[in-house]
Structures are given as structure tokens and as C-alpha cells.
XYZ file of C-alpha atoms in Angstrom:
231
model
C 58.921 52.664 160.171
C 61.818 50.157 159.685
C 60.603 49.461 156.115
C 60.989 53.190 155.309
C 64.499 53.404 156.735
C 65.378 50.261 155.013
C 64.341 51.685 151.606
C 66.366 54.863 152.263
C 69.324 52.850 153.505
C 69.309 50.553 150.346
C 68.887 53.743 148.040
C 72.058 55.219 149.688
C 73.931 51.992 149.374
C 72.975 51.856 145.541
C 74.030 55.423 145.187
C 77.314 54.800 146.921
C 78.115 51.796 144.638
C 77.413 54.013 141.711
C 79.729 56.701 142.792
C 82.459 54.205 143.612
C 81.944 52.844 140.079
C 82.171 56.390 138.555
C 85.380 57.054 140.590
C 87.026 53.791 139.378
C 85.985 54.476 135.770
C 87.307 58.013 135.969
C 90.576 56.783 137.414
C 91.047 54.278 134.663
C 90.496 56.733 131.909
C 92.727 59.270 133.591
C 95.460 56.610 134.019
C 95.137 55.866 130.433
C 95.661 59.475 129.412
C 98.582 59.750 131.787
C 100.286 56.624 130.273
C 99.694 58.131 126.796
C 101.188 61.506 127.796
C 104.251 59.771 129.320
C 104.792 57.732 126.214
C 104.624 60.774 124.019
C 107.107 62.785 126.236
C 109.393 59.727 126.214
C 109.409 59.471 122.456
C 110.223 63.146 122.067
C 113.085 62.756 124.714
C 113.151 66.559 125.460
C 114.927 66.945 128.791
C 115.762 69.786 131.213
C 119.189 70.182 132.672
C 120.083 70.208 136.422
C 123.269 70.795 138.252
C 125.022 68.557 140.959
C 122.766 70.064 143.556
C 119.559 69.152 141.747
C 118.899 72.744 140.716
C 117.362 73.513 137.454
C 119.756 74.901 134.960
C 118.390 76.908 132.017
C 121.270 78.311 129.873
C 123.387 80.701 131.997
C 122.430 81.685 135.516
C 121.215 85.052 134.258
C 119.186 83.319 131.542
C 117.730 80.949 134.058
C 116.560 83.682 136.375
C 115.111 85.726 133.375
C 113.227 82.592 132.056
C 111.726 81.869 135.456
C 110.848 85.480 135.895
C 109.087 85.560 132.506
C 107.097 82.507 133.386
C 106.373 83.460 136.929
C 105.939 87.103 136.879
C 104.921 87.963 133.330
C 102.738 84.875 132.583
C 101.596 84.474 136.266
C 102.378 80.670 136.301
C 103.023 79.173 139.637
C 105.808 76.586 139.246
C 105.419 73.379 141.259
C 108.989 72.693 142.316
C 108.106 69.054 143.068
C 107.444 68.518 139.315
C 111.027 69.531 138.492
C 112.700 66.199 139.291
C 116.480 65.937 138.477
C 115.991 62.041 138.514
C 113.375 62.352 135.692
C 114.517 65.192 133.501
C 112.171 64.312 130.560
C 109.643 67.050 130.012
C 106.504 65.385 131.071
C 104.814 67.469 133.900
C 102.883 70.707 133.699
C 105.699 72.792 135.295
C 108.321 71.297 132.970
C 106.251 71.911 129.850
C 105.803 75.552 130.992
C 109.556 75.964 131.662
C 110.354 74.645 128.367
C 107.816 76.924 126.801
C 109.300 79.969 128.569
C 112.686 79.018 127.438
C 111.815 79.055 123.761
C 109.676 82.238 124.132
C 112.460 83.952 126.125
C 115.178 83.352 123.393
C 112.673 84.367 120.775
C 111.719 87.630 122.589
C 115.421 88.560 123.261
C 116.949 87.629 119.974
C 118.345 89.864 117.331
C 117.340 89.451 113.603
C 119.195 90.393 110.601
C 117.009 91.802 107.871
C 118.281 92.453 104.388
C 116.351 94.838 101.993
C 117.496 94.064 98.434
C 116.065 97.472 97.348
C 114.944 100.689 98.706
C 111.346 100.492 100.100
C 108.889 103.279 100.795
C 106.344 102.527 103.523
C 102.696 103.567 103.510
C 103.516 106.391 105.839
C 106.077 107.679 103.327
C 109.103 106.701 105.245
C 111.928 105.458 103.003
C 114.043 102.559 103.965
C 117.226 102.211 102.035
C 118.499 99.019 100.683
C 120.868 97.146 103.045
C 121.366 95.030 106.084
C 119.750 95.807 109.456
C 120.344 94.174 112.745
C 117.117 94.612 114.619
C 116.449 93.366 118.227
C 113.112 91.683 118.912
C 113.041 93.655 122.107
C 110.495 91.591 123.878
C 107.734 91.887 121.255
C 105.333 89.157 120.637
C 103.705 88.385 117.292
C 101.256 91.203 117.587
C 103.650 93.762 118.878
C 105.285 94.532 115.463
C 104.236 97.150 112.896
C 103.390 95.295 109.852
C 103.440 98.476 107.658
C 107.089 98.783 108.470
C 108.998 96.661 105.907
C 111.733 95.859 108.461
C 109.519 95.210 111.347
C 107.305 92.867 109.134
C 110.533 90.943 108.308
C 111.784 90.739 111.831
C 108.411 89.409 112.992
C 108.557 86.628 110.336
C 112.124 85.713 111.099
C 111.704 85.718 114.916
C 108.320 84.112 115.267
C 108.661 81.429 112.846
C 106.155 78.512 112.313
C 108.490 76.292 114.262
C 108.512 78.678 117.271
C 104.721 78.849 117.200
C 104.442 75.173 116.736
C 106.737 74.358 119.663
C 105.036 76.776 121.992
C 101.554 75.548 121.027
C 102.641 71.807 121.484
C 104.134 72.634 124.963
C 100.887 74.515 125.907
C 98.917 71.560 125.118
C 101.081 69.337 127.050
C 100.922 71.538 130.128
C 97.146 71.750 129.925
C 96.843 68.076 129.412
C 99.062 67.293 132.392
C 97.097 69.750 134.602
C 93.906 68.177 133.390
C 94.974 64.681 134.297
C 95.714 65.945 137.739
C 92.138 67.298 137.958
C 90.908 63.892 136.672
C 92.682 62.069 139.576
C 91.090 64.492 141.951
C 87.628 63.983 140.587
C 88.178 59.999 140.826
C 89.224 60.270 144.442
C 86.262 62.660 145.278
C 83.723 60.416 143.584
C 85.146 57.242 145.196
C 85.182 58.953 148.655
C 81.568 60.286 148.296
C 80.582 56.727 147.213
C 82.243 55.166 150.272
C 80.493 57.661 152.654
C 77.110 56.914 150.945
C 77.705 53.144 151.127
C 78.626 53.214 154.711
C 75.727 55.617 155.618
C 73.179 53.379 153.797
C 74.378 50.281 155.628
C 74.424 52.124 158.839
C 70.815 53.110 158.523
C 69.721 49.643 157.682
C 71.705 48.265 160.640
C 70.675 50.929 163.161
C 66.851 50.907 162.267
C 66.416 47.043 162.194
C 64.017 45.620 164.575
C 65.543 44.165 167.668
C 64.001 41.499 169.927
C 64.795 42.133 173.569
C 64.602 39.374 176.201
C 62.619 40.284 179.227
C 63.424 38.595 182.580
C 60.303 37.836 184.402
C 60.534 38.623 188.079
C 59.589 35.636 190.306
C 57.767 36.337 193.537
C 57.337 33.937 196.410
C 54.007 33.664 198.250
C 54.267 34.756 201.888
C 52.374 32.540 204.209
C 50.505 33.955 207.354
C 52.789 32.121 209.689
C 55.894 33.615 208.146
C 54.399 37.134 208.490
C 54.060 36.614 212.351
């Protein structure tokens, strides 16, 4: 029976060592990714602003509330306040990336574009747009929210949602996802290492508990009773 328990215990020990190794390898790869992301963020040197009380400042107070509302209410993103560190204003955490992305999107969505038609244009629906200058608010419209058959709307879309705006939002989105993925990587590394430790201790415990033990038996010594003593 001990031989069977010993095999099971050794198997658990081997599995435990393997899981600890997986946890260590995952941690090292995740750490390398985190260092790379930090270096990239430092090279860009994009920073958020904070006031004397350490509160995030995004434009005016009204703009700041509107930007956070866009991020949290419209996009459904839960901002981790611990990632908004005034002592480390460089944008390098998931929440900081998302705040910066919301800032760019907010100003794009709420800007006003001046469109100049050099000549009168007739749209496909027959509407005539006279040559001239038009100040058109974006009015919270994303790229797909414009009427491309409208010559003014088509111009507003191109001027508001430029290639630069798309590229910045895409880059910040990748940064946010990368930062979140790195956090998951650390969690997986810790979970694998913890599971490995449990298996390792369990295996060693089985081998130790099931080992054969030699017990010393104390022999009871009896004295013969003589007939005279009995009387």
C-alpha cells in the first residue's frame, strides 16, 4: 500500500514543480512585457495633469466631468483610481490610457468644423448646397454617424475624424488592452505558482504520512510467584 501512495505522492510533487515552473516562466514573460510597455510610454512622455490635491485635471472642470462621464457612462469603463497616480503622471496604465483616449474622443465629438464649398453642389437627393462657408458642429457623432451623401456632412467627417485622431485612439486602445492583459498575466502566474505549491506540499505530505513506521513494543516482565509467597 505504501508503494502506491508513494507513487501518487511523487506524481503530485512532479506536477507541483511543473506548475511552479509555469508560474515562474509566465511571470518572467509578463514582466518583460511590462518593462517594454513602460519604456514605450516613457519614450512618448504623454502625461496627465493633476492639481495640488492630487485630483485629475482634464481641461476645465466642466470638460473633466464630461470626459469622465463619456468614459464611464457612455463607454462603460470602470476607472481604477489607484492607477491615476499624480506622482507618476506618464500615461502607462490601463485607466490612464482610457482617460487620454476619452479626452481625444470628447474634443473630437464636441468640436465645430468649418466647411468651405467652393461651388454649389447638388446632393443625390436633390438638395442644393450653395457655395460658401459653413460652421458645422460635430454634435457627438462618430465616424459612422454622418450622412456621406451630404457634401457638407462628408467634409465635416473627414475634418473631424482625421487619420491622426483615429491613429491616436487606436494606439491608446492597444495600450489599454496591453496593460490589462499584463495584469491578467501576473494573475495567471500567481495562480499557477500557488497551485504548484499546493500540489508540491500535498505530494510530500502523502509520501511522509504513508511511510512505514517501526514502533517499539515494550515487553511486559512478569515475576514468578512462589508457593510460599502465596501463603
